[in-house]
PDB file of C-alpha atoms in Angstrom:
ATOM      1  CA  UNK L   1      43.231  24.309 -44.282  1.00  0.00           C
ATOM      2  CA  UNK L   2      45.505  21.814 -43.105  1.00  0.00           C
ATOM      3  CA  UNK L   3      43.707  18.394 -43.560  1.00  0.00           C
ATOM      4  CA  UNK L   4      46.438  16.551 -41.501  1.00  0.00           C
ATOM      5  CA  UNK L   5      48.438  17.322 -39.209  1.00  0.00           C
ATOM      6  CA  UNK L   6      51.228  15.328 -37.382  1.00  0.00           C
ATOM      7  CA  UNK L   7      53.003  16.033 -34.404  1.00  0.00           C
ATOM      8  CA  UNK L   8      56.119  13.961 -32.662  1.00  0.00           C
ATOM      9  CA  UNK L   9      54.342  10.971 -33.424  1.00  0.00           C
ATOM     10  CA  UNK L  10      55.995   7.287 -33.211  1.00  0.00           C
ATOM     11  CA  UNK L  11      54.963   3.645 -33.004  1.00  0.00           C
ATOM     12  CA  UNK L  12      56.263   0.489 -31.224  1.00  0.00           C
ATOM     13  CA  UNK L  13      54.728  -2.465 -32.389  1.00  0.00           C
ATOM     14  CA  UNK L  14      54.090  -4.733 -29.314  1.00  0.00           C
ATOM     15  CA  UNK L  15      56.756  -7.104 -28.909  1.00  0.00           C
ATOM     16  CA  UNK L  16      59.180  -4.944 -31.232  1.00  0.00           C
ATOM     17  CA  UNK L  17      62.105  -3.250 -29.599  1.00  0.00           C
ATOM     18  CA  UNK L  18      62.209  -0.703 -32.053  1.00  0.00           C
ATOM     19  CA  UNK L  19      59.775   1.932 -33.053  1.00  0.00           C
ATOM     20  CA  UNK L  20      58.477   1.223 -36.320  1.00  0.00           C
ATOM     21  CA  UNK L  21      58.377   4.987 -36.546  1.00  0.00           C
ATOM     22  CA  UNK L  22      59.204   8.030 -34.831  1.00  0.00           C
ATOM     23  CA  UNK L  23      59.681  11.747 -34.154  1.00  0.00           C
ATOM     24  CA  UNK L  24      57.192  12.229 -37.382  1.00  0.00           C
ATOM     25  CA  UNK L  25      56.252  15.780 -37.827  1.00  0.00           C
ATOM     26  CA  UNK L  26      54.370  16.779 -40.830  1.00  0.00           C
ATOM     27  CA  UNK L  27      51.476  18.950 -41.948  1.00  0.00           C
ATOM     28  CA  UNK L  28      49.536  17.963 -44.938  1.00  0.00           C
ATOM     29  CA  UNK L  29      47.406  20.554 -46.892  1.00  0.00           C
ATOM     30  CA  UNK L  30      43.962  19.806 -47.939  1.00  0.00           C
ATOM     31  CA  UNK L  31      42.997  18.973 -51.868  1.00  0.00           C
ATOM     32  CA  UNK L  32      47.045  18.497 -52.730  1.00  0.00           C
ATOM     33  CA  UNK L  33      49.198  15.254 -53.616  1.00  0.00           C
ATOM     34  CA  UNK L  34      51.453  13.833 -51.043  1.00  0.00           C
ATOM     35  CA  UNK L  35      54.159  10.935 -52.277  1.00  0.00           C
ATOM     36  CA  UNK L  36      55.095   8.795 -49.460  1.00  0.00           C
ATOM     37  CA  UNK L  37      58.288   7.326 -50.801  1.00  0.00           C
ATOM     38  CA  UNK L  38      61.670   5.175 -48.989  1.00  0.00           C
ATOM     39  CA  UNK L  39      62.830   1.246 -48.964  1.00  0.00           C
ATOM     40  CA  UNK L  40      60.666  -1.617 -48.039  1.00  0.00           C
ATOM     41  CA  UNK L  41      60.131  -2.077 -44.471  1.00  0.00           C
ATOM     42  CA  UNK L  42      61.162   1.912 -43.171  1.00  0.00           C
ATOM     43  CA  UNK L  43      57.908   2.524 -41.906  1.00  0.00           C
ATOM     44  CA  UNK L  44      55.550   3.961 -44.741  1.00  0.00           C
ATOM     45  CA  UNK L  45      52.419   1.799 -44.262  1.00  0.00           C
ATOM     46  CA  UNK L  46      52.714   1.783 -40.340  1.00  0.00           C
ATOM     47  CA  UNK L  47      52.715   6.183 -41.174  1.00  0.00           C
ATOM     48  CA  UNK L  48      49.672   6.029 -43.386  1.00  0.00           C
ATOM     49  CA  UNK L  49      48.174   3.572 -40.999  1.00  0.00           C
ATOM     50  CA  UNK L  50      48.149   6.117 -37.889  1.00  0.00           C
ATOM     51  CA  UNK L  51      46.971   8.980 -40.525  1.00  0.00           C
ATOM     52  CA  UNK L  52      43.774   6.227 -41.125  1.00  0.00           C
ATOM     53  CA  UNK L  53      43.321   5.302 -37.502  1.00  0.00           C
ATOM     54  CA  UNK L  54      43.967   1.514 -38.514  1.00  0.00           C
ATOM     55  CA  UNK L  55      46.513   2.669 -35.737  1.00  0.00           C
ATOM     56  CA  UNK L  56      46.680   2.013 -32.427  1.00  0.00           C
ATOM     57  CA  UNK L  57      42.641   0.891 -33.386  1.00  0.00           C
ATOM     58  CA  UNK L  58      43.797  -2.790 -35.029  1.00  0.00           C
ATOM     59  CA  UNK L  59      47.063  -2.816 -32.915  1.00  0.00           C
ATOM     60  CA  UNK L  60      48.708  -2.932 -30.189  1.00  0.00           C
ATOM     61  CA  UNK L  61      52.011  -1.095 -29.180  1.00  0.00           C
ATOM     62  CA  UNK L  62      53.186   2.223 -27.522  1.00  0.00           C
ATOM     63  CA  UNK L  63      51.779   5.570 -29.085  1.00  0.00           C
ATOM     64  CA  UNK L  64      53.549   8.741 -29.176  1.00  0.00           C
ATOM     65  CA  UNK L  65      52.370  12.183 -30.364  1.00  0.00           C
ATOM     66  CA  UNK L  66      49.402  13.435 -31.997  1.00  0.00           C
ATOM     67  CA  UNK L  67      47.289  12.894 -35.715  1.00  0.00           C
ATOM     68  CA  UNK L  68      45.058  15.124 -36.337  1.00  0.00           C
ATOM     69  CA  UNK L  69      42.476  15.376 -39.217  1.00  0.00           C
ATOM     70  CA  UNK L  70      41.085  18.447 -40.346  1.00  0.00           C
ATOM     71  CA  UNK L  71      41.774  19.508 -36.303  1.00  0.00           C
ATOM     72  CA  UNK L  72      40.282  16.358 -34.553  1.00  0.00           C
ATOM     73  CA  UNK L  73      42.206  13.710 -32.986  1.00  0.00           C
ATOM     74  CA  UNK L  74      42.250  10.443 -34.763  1.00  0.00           C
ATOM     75  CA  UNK L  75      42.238   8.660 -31.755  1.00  0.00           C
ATOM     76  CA  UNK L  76      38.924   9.916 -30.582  1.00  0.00           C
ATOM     77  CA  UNK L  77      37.221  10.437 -33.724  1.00  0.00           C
ATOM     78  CA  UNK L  78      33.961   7.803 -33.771  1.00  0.00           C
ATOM     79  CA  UNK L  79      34.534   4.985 -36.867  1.00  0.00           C
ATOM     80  CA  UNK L  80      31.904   6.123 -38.320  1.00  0.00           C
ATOM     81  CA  UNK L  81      33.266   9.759 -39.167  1.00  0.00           C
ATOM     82  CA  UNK L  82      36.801   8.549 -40.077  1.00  0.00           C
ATOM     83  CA  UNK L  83      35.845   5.961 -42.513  1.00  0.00           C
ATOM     84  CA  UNK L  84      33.626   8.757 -44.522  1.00  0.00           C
ATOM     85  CA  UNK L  85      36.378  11.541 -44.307  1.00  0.00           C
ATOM     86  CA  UNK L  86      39.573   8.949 -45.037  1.00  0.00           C
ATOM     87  CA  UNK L  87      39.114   6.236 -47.481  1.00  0.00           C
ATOM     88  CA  UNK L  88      41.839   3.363 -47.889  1.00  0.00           C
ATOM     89  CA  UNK L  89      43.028   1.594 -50.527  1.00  0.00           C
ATOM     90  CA  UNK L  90      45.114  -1.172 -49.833  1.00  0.00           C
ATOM     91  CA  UNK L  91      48.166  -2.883 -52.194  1.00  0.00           C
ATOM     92  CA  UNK L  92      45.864  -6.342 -51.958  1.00  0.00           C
ATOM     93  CA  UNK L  93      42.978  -5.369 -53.463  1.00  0.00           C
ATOM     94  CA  UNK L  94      40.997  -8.063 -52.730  1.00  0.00           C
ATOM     95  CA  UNK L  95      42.350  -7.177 -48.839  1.00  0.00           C
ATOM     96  CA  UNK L  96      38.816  -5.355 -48.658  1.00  0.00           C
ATOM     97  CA  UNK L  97      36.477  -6.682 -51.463  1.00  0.00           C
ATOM     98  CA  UNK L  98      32.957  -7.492 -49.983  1.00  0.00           C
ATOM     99  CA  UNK L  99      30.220  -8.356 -52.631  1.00  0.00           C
ATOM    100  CA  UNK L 100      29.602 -10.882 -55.302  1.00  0.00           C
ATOM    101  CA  UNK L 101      29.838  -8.624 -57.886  1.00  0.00           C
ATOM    102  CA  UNK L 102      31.749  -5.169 -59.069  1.00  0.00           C
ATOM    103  CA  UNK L 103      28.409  -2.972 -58.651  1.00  0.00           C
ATOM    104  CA  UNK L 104      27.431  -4.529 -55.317  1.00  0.00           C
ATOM    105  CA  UNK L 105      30.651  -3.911 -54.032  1.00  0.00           C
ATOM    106  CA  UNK L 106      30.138  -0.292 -55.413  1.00  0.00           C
ATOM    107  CA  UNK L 107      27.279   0.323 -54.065  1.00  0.00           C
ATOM    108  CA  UNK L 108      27.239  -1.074 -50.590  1.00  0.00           C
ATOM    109  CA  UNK L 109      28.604   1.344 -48.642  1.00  0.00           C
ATOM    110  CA  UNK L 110      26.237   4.060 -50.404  1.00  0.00           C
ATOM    111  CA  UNK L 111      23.142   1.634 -49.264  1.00  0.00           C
ATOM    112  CA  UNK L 112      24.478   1.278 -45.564  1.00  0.00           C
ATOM    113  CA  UNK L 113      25.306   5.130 -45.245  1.00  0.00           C
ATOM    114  CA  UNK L 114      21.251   5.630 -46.852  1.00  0.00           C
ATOM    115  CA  UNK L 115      21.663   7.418 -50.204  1.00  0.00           C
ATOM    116  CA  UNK L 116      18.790   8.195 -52.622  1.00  0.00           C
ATOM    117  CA  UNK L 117      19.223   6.499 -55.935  1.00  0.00           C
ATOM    118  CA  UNK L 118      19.852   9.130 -57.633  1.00  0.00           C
ATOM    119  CA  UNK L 119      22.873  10.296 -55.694  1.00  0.00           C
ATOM    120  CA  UNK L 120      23.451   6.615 -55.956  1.00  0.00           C
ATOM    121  CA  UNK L 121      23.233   6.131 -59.699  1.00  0.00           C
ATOM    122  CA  UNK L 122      25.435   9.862 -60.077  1.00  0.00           C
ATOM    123  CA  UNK L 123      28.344   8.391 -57.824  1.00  0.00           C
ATOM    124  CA  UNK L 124      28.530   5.213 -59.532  1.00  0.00           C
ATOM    125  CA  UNK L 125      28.912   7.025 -62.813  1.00  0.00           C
ATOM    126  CA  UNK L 126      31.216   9.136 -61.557  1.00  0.00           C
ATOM    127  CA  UNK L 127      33.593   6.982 -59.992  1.00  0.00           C
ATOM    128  CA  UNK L 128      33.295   4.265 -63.006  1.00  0.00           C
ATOM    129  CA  UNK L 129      34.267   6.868 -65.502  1.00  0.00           C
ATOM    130  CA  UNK L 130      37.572   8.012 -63.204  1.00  0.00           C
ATOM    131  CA  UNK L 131      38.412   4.125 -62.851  1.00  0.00           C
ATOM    132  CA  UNK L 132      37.510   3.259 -66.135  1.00  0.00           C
ATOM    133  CA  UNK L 133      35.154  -0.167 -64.847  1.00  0.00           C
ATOM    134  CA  UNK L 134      32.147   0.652 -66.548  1.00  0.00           C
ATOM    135  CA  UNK L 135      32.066  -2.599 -68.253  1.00  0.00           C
ATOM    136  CA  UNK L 136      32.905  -4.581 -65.283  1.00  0.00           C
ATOM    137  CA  UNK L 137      29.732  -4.073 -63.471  1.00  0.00           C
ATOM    138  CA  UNK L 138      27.998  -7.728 -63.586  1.00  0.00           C
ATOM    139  CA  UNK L 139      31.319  -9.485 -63.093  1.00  0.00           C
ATOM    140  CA  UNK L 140      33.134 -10.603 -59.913  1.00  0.00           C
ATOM    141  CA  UNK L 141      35.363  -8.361 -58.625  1.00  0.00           C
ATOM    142  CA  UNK L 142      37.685 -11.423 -57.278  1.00  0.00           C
ATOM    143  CA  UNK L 143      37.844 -12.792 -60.789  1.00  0.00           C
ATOM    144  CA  UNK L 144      38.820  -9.813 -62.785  1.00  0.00           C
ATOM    145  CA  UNK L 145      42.764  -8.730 -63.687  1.00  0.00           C
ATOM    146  CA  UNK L 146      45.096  -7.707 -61.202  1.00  0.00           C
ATOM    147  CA  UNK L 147      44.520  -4.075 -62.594  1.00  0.00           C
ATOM    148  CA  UNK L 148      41.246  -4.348 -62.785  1.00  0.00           C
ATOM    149  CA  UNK L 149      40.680  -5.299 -59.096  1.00  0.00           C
ATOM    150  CA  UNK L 150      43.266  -2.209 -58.208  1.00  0.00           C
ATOM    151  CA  UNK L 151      40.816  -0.280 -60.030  1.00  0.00           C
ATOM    152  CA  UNK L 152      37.438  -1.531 -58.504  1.00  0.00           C
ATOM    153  CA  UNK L 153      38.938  -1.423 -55.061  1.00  0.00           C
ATOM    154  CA  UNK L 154      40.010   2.501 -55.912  1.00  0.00           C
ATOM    155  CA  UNK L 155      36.376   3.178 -57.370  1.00  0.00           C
ATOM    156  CA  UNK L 156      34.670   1.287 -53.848  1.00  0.00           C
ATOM    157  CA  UNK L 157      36.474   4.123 -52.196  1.00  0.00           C
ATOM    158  CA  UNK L 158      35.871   6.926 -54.294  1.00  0.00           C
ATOM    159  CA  UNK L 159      32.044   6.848 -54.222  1.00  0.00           C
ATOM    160  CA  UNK L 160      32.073   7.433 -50.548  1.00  0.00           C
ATOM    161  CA  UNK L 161      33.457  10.805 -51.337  1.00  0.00           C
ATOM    162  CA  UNK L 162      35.911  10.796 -48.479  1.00  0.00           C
ATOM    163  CA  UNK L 163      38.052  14.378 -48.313  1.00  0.00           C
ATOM    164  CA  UNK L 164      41.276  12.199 -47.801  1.00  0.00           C
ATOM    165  CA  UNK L 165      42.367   9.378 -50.208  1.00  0.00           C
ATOM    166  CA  UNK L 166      45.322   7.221 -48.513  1.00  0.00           C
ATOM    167  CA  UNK L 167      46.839   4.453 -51.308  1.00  0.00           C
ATOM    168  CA  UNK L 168      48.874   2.221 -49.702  1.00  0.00           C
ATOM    169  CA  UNK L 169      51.380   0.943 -52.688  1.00  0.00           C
ATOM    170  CA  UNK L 170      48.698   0.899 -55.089  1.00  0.00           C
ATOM    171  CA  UNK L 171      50.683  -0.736 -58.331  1.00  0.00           C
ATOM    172  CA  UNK L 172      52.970  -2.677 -56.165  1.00  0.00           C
ATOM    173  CA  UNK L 173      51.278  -6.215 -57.498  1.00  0.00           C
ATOM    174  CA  UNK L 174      50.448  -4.629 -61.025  1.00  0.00           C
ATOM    175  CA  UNK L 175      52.322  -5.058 -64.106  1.00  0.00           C
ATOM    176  CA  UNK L 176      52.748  -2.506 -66.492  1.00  0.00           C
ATOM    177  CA  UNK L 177      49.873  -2.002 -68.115  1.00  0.00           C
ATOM    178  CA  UNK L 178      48.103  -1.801 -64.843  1.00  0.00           C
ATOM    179  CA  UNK L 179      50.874   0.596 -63.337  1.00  0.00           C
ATOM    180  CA  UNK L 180      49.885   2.676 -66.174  1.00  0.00           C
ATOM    181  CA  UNK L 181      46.156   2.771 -65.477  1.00  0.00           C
ATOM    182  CA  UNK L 182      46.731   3.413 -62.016  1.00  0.00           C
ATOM    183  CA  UNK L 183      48.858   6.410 -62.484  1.00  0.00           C
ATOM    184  CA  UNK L 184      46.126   7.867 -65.289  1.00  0.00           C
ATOM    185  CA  UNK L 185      43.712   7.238 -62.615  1.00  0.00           C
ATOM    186  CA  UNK L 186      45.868   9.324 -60.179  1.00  0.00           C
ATOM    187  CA  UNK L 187      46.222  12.375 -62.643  1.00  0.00           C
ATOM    188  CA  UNK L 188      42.722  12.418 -63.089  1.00  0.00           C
ATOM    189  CA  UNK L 189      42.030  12.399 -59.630  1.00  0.00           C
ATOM    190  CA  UNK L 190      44.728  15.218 -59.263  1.00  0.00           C
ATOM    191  CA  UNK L 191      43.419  17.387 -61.975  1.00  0.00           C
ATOM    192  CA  UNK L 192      39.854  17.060 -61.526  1.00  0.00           C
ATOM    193  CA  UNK L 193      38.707  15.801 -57.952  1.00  0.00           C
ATOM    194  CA  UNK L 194      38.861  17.561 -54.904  1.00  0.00           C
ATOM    195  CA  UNK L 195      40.705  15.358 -52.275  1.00  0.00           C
ATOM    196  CA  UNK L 196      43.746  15.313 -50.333  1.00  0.00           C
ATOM    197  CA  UNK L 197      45.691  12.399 -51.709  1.00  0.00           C
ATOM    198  CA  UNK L 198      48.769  10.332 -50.218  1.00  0.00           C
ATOM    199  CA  UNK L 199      50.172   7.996 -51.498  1.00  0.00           C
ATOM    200  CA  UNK L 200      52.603   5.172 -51.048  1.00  0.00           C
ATOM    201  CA  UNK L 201      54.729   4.564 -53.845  1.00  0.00           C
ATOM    202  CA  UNK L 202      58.150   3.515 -55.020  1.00  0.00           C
ATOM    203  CA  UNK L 203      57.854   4.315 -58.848  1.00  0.00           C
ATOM    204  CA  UNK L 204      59.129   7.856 -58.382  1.00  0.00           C
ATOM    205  CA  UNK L 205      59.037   8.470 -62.100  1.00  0.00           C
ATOM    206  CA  UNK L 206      55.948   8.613 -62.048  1.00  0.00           C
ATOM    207  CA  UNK L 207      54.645   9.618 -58.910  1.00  0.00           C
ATOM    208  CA  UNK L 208      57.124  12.590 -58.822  1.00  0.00           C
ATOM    209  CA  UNK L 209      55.164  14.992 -61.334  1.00  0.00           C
ATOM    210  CA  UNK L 210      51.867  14.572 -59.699  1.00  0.00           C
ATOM    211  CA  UNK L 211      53.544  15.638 -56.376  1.00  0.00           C
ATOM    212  CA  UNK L 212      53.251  18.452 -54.271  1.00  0.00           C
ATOM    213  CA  UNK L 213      55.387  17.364 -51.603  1.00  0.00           C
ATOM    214  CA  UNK L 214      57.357  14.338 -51.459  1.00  0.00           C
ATOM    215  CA  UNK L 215      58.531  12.801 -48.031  1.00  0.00           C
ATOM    216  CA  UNK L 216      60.974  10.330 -47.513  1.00  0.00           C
ATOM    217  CA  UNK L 217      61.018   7.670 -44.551  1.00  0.00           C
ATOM    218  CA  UNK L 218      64.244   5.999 -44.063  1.00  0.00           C
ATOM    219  CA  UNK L 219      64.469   3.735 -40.776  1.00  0.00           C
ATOM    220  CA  UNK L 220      61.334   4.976 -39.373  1.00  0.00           C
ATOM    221  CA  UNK L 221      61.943   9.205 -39.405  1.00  0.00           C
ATOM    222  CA  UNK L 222      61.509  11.640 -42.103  1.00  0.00           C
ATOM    223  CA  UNK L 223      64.648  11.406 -43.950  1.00  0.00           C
ATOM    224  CA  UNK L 224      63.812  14.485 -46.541  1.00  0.00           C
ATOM    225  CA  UNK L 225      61.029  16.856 -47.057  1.00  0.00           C
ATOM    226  CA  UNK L 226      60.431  18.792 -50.054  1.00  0.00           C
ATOM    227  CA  UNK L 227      58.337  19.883 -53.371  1.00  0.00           C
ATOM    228  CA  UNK L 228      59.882  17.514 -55.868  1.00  0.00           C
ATOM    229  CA  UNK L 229      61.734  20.204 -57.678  1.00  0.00           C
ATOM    230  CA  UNK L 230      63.589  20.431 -54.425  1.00  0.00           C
ATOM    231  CA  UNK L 231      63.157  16.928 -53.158  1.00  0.00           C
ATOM    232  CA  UNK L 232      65.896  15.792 -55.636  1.00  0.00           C
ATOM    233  CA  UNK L 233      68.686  18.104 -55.042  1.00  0.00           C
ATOM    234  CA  UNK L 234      71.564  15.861 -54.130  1.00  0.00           C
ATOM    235  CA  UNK L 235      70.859  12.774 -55.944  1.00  0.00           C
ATOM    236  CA  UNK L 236      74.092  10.756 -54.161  1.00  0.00           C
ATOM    237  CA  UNK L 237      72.010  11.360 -50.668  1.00  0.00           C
ATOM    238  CA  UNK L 238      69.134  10.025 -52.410  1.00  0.00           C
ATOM    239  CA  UNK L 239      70.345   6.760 -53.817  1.00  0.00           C
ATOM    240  CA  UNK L 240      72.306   5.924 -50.678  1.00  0.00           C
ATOM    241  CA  UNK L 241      68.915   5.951 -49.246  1.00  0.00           C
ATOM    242  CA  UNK L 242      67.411   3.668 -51.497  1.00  0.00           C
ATOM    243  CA  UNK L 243      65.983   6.129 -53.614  1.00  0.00           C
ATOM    244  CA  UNK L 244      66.186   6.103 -57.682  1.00  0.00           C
ATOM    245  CA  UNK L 245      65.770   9.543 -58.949  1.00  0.00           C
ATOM    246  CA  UNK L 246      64.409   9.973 -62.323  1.00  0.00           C
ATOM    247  CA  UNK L 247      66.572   9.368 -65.001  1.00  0.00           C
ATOM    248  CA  UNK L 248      65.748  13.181 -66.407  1.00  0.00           C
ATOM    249  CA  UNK L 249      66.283  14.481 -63.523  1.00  0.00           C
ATOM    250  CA  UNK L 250      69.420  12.654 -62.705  1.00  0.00           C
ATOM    251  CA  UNK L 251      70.834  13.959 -66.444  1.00  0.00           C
ATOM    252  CA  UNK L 252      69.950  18.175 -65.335  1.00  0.00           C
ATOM    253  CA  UNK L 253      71.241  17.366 -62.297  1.00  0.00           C
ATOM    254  CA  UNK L 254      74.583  16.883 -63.683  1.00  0.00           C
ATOM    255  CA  UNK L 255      74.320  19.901 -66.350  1.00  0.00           C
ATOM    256  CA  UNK L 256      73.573  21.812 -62.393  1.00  0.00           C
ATOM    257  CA  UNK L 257      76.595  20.147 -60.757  1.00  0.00           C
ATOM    258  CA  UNK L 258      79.103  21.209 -63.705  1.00  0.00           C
ATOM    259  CA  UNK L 259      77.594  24.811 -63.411  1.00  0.00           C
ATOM    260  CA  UNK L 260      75.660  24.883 -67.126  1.00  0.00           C
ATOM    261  CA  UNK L 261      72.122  24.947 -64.927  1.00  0.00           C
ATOM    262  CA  UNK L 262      71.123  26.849 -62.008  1.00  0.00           C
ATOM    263  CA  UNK L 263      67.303  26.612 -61.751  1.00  0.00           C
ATOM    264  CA  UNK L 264      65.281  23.698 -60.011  1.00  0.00           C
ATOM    265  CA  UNK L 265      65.182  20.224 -61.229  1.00  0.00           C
ATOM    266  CA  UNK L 266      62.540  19.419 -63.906  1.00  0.00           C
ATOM    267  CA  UNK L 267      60.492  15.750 -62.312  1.00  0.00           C
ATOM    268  CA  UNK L 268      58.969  15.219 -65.613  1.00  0.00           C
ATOM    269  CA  UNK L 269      60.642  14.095 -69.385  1.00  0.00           C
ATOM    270  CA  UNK L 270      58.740  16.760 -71.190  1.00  0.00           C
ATOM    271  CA  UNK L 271      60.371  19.474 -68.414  1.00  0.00           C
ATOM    272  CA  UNK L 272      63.675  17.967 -68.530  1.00  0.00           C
ATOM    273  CA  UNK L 273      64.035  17.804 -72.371  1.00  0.00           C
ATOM    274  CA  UNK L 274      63.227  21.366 -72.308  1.00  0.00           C
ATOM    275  CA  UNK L 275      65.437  22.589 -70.003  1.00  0.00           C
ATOM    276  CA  UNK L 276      68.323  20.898 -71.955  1.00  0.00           C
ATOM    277  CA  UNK L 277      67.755  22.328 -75.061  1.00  0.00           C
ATOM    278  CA  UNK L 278      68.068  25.840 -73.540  1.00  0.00           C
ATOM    279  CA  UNK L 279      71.442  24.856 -71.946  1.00  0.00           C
ATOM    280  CA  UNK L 280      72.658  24.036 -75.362  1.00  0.00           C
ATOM    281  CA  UNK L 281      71.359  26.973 -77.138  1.00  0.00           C
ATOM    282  CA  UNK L 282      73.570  28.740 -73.974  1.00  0.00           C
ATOM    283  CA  UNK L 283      76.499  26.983 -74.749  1.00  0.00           C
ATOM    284  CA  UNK L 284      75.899  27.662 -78.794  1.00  0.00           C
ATOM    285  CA  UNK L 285      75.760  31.199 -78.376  1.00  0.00           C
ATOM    286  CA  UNK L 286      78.708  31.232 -76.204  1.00  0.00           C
ATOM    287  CA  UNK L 287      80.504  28.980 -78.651  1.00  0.00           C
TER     288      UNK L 287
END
């Protein structure tokens, strides 16, 4: 099933000349891993904004085109259903924190939407475990780490169970330990839940192997479109777009270009390493 589905769309903020984006055509597959990747300031929040319905709700400008979730316009779908099918986590954390403490904020949107306790009790374990914030419960969610707060604000979204999981940039304001957590988070969410996930991000290292597609946004239209084996082919087109491949992938990428590879392009060290030590077993036995 395709969960979303995007058709000529573009955006003009209101007083812009400019669209912020446009001619955007893309179809998203339900329960796979979407990268949303370019330079600053090309257009990748205002696309996951329209996917949310932040946009043209919060905004005003000049629409083009069509979103569609799981069929349904977003433009006429009621709040109510697109805030329990899409949940949104910002880069600012604290952007959309609520309660006094991490288990309020937890568990009031399960008490607004009328859950049992048990069901209650079960999602709060669930989502603590995948965020690892189990022993942040009686604390406030304002005062905790930067990571931390990533984390809680991930896990607020989570327990409503939405089908769709938008993260806007998510380890943007983290440092590296937290960057870590949040992409641990990610593969666990990958490997184990089943959601439709896009994300914003511009550590491609690391986003890369969790991909299934990877799209590019440079200057408001989809620059390049592929799986990542594909989605780094031509490297040089890449960086001129603001785009730093993986330094694995970068090296096979070379070994391709000289003619001593011809298969895709490993996104992961592990794959790359691998690959290399076949092309010099190759070159032994041709020695």
């Amino acid at each position: 099933m395709i969960a979303v589905s995007i058709k000529d769309l573009g955006w003009k903020y209101a007083g812009r000349k400019r669209f912020a984006i446009e001619n955007i055509n893309l179809d998203i597959e339900e329960n796979t891993f979407v990268s949303i990747v370019g330079p600053n300031e090309h257009g990748k929040t205002t696309l996951v904004s329209c996917i949310k319905g932040l946009i043209p709700t919060n905004y005003h400008g000049v629409w083009r085109g069509k979103v569609e979730i799981f069929g349904e316009d977003v433009r006429t779908l009621p709040p109510q259903t697109l805030a329990a099918t899409i949940g949104f986590v910002f880069s600012d954390p604290e952007a959309q924190f609520t309660a006094m403490t991490v288990e309020e904020e937890l568990v009031f949107g399960l008490e607004n939407i009328g859950l049992p306790l048990s069901e209650i009790e079960e999602r709060l374990r669930w989502a603590s475990e995948i965020t690892m914030i189990g022993d942040l419960f009686d604390k406030s969610p304002y005062e905790v780490s930067g990571g931390q707060k990533q984390r809680v604000a991930i896990a607020s979204v989570l327990v409503m169970r939405p089908r769709i999981l938008i993260l806007d940039e998510p380890t943007s304001m983290l440092d590296p330990f937290g960057k870590d957590a949040i992409f641990e988070i990610l593969t666990s969410l990958r490997k184990e839940a089943n959601l439709t996930l896009i994300v914003v991000e511009h550590n491609i290292e690391e986003v890369a192997p969790l991909s299934d597609l990877m799209v590019m946004l440079y200057d408001g239209k989809i620059a390049k479109m592929a799986p990542p084996e594909e989605f780094f082919e031509n490297s040089d087109f890449l960086i001129e777009h603001g785009i730093q491949p993986p330094q694995a992938t970068m090296f096979v990428d070379s070994l391709k270009r000289d003619a001593y590879y011809n298969g895709h392009l490993p996104v992961s060290l592990d794959d790359a390493v691998q690959v290399t030590e076949n092309v010099l077993k190759k070159i032994k036995q041709g020695a």
